[in-house]
PDB file of C-alpha atoms and ligand atoms in Angstrom:
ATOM      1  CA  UNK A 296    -106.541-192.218  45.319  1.00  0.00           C
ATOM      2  CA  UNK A 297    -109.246-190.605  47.425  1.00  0.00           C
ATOM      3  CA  UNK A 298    -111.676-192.523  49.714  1.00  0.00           C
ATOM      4  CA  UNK A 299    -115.320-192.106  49.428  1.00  0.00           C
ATOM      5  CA  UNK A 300    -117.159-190.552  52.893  1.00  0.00           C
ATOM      6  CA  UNK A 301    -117.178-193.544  54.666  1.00  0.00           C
ATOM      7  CA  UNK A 302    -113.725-194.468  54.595  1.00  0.00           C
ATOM      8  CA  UNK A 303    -112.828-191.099  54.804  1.00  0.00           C
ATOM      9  CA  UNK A 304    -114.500-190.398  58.051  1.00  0.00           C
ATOM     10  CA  UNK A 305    -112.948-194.144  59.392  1.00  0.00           C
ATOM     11  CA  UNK A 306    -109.393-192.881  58.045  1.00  0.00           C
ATOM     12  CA  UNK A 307    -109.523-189.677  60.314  1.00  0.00           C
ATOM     13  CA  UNK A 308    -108.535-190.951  63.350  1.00  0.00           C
ATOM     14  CA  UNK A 309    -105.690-192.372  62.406  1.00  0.00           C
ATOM     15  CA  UNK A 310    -104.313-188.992  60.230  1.00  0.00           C
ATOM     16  CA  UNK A 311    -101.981-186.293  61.702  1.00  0.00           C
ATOM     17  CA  UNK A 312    -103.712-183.235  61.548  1.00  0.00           C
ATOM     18  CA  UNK A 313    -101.695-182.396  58.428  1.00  0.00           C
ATOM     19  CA  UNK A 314    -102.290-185.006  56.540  1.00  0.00           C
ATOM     20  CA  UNK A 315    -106.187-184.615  57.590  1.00  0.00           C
ATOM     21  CA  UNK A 316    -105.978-180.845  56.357  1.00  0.00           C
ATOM     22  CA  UNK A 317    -104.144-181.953  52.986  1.00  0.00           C
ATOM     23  CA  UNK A 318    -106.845-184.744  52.115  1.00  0.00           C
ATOM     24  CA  UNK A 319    -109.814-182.940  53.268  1.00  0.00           C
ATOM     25  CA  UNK A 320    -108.448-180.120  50.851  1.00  0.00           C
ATOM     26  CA  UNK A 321    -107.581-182.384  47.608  1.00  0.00           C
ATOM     27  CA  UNK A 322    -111.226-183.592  47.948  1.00  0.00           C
ATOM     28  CA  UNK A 323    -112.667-180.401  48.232  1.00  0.00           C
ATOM     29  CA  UNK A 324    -110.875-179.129  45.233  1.00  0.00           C
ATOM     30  CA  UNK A 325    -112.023-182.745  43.011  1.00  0.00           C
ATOM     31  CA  UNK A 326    -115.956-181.741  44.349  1.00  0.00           C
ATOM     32  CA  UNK A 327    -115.700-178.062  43.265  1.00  0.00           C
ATOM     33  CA  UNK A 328    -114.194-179.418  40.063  1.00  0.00           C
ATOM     34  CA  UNK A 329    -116.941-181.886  39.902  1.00  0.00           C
ATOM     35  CA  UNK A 330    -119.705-179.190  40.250  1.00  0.00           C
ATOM     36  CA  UNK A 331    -118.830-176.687  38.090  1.00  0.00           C
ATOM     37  CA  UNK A 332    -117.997-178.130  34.811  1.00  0.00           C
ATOM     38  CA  UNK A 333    -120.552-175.924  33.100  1.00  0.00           C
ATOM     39  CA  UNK A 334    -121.276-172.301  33.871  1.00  0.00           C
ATOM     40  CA  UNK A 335    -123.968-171.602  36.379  1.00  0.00           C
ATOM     41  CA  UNK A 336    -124.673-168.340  34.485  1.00  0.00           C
ATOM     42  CA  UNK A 337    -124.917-169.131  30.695  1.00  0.00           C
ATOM     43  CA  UNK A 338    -124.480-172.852  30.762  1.00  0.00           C
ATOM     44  CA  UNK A 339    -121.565-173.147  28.310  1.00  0.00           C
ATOM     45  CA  UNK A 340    -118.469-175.345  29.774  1.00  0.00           C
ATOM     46  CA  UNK A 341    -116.277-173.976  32.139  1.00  0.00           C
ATOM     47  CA  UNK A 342    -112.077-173.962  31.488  1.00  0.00           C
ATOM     48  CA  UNK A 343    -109.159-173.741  33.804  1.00  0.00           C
ATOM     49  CA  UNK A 344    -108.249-169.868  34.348  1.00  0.00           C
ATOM     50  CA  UNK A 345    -105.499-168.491  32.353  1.00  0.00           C
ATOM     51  CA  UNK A 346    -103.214-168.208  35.655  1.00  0.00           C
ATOM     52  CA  UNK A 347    -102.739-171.593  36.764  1.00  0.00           C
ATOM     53  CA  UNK A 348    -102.070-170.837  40.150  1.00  0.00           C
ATOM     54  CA  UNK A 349    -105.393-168.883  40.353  1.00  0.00           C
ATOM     55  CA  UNK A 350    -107.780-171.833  41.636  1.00  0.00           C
ATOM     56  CA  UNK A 351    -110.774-171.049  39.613  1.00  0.00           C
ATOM     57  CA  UNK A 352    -112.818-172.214  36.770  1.00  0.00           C
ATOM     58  CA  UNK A 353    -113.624-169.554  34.117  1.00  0.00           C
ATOM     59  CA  UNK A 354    -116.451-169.344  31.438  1.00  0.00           C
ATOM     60  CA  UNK A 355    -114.947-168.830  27.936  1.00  0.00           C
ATOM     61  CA  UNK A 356    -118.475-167.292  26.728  1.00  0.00           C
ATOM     62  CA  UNK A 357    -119.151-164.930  29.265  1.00  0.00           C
ATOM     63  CA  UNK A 358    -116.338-164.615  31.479  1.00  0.00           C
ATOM     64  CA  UNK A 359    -117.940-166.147  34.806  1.00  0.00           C
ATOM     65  CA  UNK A 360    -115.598-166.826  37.676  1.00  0.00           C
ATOM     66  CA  UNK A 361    -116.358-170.074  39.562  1.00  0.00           C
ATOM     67  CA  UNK A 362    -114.063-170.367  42.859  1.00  0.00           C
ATOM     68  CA  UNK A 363    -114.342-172.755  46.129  1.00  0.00           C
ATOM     69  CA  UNK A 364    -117.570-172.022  48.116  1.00  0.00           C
ATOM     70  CA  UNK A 365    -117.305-173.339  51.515  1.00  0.00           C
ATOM     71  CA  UNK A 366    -120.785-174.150  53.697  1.00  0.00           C
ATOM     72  CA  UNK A 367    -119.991-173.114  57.192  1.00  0.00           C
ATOM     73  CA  UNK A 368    -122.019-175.103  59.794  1.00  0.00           C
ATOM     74  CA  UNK A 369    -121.836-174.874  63.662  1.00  0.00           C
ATOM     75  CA  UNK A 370    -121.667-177.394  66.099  1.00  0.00           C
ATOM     76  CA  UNK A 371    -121.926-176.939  69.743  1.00  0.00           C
ATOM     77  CA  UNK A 372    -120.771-178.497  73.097  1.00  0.00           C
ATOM     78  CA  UNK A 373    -123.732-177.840  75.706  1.00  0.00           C
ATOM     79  CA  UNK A 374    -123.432-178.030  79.176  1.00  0.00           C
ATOM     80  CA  UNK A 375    -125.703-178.483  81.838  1.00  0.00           C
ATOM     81  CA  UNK A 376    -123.837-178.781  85.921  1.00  0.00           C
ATOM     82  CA  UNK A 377    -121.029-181.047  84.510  1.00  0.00           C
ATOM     83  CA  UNK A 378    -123.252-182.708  81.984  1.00  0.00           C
ATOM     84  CA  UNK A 379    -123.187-182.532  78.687  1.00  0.00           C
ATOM     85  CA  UNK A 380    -125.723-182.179  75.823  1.00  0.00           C
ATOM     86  CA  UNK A 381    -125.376-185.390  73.393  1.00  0.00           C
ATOM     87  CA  UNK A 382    -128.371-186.491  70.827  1.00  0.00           C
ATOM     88  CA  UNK A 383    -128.759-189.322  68.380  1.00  0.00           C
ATOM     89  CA  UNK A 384    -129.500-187.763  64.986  1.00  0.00           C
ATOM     90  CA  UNK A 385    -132.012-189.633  62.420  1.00  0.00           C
ATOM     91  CA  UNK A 386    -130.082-189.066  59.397  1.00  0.00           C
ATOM     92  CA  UNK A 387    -126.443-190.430  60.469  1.00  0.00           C
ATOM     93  CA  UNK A 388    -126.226-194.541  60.064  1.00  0.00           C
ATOM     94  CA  UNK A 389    -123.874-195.066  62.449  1.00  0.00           C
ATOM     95  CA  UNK A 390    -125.505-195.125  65.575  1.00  0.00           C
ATOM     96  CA  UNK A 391    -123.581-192.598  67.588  1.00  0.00           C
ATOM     97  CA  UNK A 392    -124.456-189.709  69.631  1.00  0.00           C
ATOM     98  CA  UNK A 393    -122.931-186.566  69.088  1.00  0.00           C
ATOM     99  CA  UNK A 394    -123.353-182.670  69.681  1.00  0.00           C
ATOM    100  CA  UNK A 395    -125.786-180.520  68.192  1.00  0.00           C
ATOM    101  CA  UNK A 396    -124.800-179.208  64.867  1.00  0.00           C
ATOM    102  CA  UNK A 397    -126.482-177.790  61.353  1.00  0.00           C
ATOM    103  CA  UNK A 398    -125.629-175.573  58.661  1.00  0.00           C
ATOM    104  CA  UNK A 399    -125.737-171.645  58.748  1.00  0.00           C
ATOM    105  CA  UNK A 400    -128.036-170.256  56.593  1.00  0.00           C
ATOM    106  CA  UNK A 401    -127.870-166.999  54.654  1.00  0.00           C
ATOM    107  CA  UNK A 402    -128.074-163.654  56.398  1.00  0.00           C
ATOM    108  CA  UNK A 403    -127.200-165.463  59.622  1.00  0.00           C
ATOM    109  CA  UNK A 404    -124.074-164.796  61.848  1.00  0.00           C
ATOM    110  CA  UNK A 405    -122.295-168.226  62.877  1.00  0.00           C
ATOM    111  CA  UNK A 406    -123.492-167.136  66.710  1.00  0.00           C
ATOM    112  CA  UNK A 407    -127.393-167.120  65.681  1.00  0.00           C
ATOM    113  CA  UNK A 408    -127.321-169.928  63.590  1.00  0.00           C
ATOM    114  CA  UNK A 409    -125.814-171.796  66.817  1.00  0.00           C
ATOM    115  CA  UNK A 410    -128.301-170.718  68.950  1.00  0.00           C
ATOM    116  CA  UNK A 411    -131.527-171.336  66.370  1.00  0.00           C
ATOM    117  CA  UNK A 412    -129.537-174.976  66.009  1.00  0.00           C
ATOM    118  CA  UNK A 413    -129.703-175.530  69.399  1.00  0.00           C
ATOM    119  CA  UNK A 414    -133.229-173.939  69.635  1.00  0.00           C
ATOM    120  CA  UNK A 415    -134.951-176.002  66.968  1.00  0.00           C
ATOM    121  CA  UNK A 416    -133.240-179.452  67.794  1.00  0.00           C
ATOM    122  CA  UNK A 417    -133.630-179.419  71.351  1.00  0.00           C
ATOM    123  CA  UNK A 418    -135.912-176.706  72.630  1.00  0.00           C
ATOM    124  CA  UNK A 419    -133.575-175.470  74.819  1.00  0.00           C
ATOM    125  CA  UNK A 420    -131.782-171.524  75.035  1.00  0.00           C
ATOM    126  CA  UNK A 421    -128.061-171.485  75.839  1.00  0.00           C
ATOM    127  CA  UNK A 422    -125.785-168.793  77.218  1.00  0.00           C
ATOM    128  CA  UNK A 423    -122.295-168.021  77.209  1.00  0.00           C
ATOM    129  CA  UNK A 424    -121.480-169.218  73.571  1.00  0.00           C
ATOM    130  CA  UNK A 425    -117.687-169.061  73.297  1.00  0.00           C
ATOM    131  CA  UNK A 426    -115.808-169.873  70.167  1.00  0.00           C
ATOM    132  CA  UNK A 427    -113.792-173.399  70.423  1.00  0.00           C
ATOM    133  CA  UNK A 428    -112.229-173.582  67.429  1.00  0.00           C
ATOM    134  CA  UNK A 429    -112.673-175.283  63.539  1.00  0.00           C
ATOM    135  CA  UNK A 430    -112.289-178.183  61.322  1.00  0.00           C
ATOM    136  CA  UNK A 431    -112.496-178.404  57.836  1.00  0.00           C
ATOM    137  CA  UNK A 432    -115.076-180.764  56.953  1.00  0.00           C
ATOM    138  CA  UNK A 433    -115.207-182.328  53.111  1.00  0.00           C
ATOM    139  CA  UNK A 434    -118.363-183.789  53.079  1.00  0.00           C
ATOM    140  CA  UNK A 435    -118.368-182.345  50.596  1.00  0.00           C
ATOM    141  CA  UNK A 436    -117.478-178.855  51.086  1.00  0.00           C
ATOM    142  CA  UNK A 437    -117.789-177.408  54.348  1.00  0.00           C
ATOM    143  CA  UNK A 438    -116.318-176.289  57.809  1.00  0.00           C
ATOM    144  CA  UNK A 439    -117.133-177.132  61.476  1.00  0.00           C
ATOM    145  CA  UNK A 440    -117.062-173.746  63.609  1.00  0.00           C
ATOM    146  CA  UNK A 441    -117.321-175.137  66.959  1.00  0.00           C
ATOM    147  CA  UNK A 442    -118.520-173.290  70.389  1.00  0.00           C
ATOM    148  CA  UNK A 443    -119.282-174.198  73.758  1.00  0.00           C
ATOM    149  CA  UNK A 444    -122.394-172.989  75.639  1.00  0.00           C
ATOM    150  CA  UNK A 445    -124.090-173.173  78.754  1.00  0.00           C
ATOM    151  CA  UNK A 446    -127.957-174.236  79.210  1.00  0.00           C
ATOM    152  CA  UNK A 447    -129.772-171.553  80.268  1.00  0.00           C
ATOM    153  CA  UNK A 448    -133.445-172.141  80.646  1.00  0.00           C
ATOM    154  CA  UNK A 449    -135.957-174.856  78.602  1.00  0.00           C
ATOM    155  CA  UNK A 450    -136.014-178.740  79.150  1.00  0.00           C
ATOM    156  CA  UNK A 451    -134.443-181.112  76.378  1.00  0.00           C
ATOM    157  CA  UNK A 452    -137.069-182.098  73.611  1.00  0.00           C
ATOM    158  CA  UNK A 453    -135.943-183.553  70.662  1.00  0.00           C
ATOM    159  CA  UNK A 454    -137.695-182.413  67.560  1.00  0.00           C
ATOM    160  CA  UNK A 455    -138.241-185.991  66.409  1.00  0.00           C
ATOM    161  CA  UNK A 456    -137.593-185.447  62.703  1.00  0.00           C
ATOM    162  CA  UNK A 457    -133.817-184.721  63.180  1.00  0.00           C
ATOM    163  CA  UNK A 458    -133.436-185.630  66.093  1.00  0.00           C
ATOM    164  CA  UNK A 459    -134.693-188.985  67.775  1.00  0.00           C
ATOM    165  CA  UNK A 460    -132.815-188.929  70.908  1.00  0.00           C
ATOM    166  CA  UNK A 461    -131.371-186.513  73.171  1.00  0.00           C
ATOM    167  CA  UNK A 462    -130.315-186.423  77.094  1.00  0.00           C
ATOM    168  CA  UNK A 463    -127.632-184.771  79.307  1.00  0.00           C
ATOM    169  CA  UNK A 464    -124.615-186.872  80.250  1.00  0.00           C
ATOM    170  CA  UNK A 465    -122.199-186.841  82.827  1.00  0.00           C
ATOM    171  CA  UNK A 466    -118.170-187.698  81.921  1.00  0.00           C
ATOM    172  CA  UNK A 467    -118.098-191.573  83.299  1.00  0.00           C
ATOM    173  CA  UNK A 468    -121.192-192.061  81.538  1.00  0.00           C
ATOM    174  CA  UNK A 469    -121.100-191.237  78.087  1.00  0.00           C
ATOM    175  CA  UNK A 470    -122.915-193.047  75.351  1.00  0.00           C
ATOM    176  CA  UNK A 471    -121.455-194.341  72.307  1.00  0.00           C
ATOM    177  CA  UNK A 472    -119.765-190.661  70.943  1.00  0.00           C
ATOM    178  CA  UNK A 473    -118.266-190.037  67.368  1.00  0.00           C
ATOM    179  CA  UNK A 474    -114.558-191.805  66.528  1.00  0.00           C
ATOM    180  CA  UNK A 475    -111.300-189.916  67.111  1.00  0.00           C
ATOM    181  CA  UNK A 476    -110.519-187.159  64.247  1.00  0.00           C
ATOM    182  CA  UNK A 477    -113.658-184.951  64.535  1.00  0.00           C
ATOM    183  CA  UNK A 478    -113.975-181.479  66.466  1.00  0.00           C
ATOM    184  CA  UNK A 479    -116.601-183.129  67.929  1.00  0.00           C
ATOM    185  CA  UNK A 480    -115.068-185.963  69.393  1.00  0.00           C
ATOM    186  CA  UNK A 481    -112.239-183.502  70.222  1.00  0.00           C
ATOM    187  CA  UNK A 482    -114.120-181.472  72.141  1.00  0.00           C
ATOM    188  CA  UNK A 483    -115.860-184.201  74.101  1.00  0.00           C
ATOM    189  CA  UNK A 484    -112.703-185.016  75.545  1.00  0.00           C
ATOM    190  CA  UNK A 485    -111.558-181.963  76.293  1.00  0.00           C
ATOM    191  CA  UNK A 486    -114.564-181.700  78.297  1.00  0.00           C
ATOM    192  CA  UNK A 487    -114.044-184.989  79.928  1.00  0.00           C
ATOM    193  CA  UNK A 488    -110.121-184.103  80.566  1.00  0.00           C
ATOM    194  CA  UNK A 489    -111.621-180.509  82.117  1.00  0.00           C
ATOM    195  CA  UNK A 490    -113.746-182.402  84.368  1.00  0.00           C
ATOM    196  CA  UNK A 491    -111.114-184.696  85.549  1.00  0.00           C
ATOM    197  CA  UNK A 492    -108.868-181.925  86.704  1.00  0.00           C
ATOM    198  CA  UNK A 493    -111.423-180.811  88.908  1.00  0.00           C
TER     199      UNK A 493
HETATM  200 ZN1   ZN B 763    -120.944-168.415  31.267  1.00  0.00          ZN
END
């Protein structure tokens, strides 16, 4: 049985990371399934490919190959002399507050698309962009390529469409911040782990 989103993102927490990596795979897989019953080339309907252990769905009529596309998006712990940069977004129901994150777009590397993120939902530039790891992240089809990053110059202003809320917080004062079993939340306490050591 697979959850829908909601339950899926409740569910997280509580996963190993293996068991996280297996689920977020099988649904994956059932969305690309999902999406490309019919050829996006000719239109006719798309069969399983001769080799079964080839995972991709092949048009009988003109010989299209449709395999897993993943979305990459970026998301981005941002901090400020020990504080970190958290914002409320408009579109998640929950009412959390969480780093900034977005898609990449075509013809972008994952380090612009980072900084134009960061750029267009706060107003702010960032330096020192280091890679922090990934998550896959089935909703429905994507992956979380995480960074950290320093402010460098610009004062927080959300762009009020995506974001509603932003503001730089310190370790013993957080806001509510996403559940256990994202990158996100695993980088926040990192970060609040780093600062305790000091
Ligand atoms: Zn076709």
């Amino acid at each position: 049985m697979m959850y829908d989103d909601r339950t899926f993102r409740l569910r997280m927490g509580e996963m190993t990371e293996r068991e996280f990596l297996e689920a977020a795979k099988e649904r994956e897989i059932a969305h690309w399934r999902e999406r490309n019953r019919f050829c996006g080339r000719c239109g006719a309907e798309m069969a399983a490919h001769a080799d079964p252990a080839e995972r991709a769905r092949v048009c009988p009529s003109c010989g299209f190959a449709a395999y897993p596309a993943i979305a990459p998006a970026v998301i981005a712990l941002v901090e400020r002399d020990g504080r970190i940069l958290l914002q409320r977004n408009a579109h998640y129901r929950h009412a959390n507050w969480s780093l900034v994150a977005g898609f990449v777009d075509v013809g972008e590397s994952f380090e612009d698309a980072m900084r134009r993120e960061i750029r267009e939902e706060a107003s702010i530039e960032v330096g020192n962009l280091r890679y922090a790891g990934s998550q896959p992240w089935p909703f429905p089809s994507s992956i979380m390529v995480a960074f950290t990053a320093e402010w460098a110059s610009g004062e927080l202003r959300p762009d009020g469409e995506e974001v509603i809320e932003s503001g730089w917080f310190a370790p013993d004062a957080l806001p509510a911040i996403p559940p256990p079993g994202s990158i996100a939340r695993r980088m926040i306490d990192e970060f609040i782990a780093s600062r305790r050591r000091l």
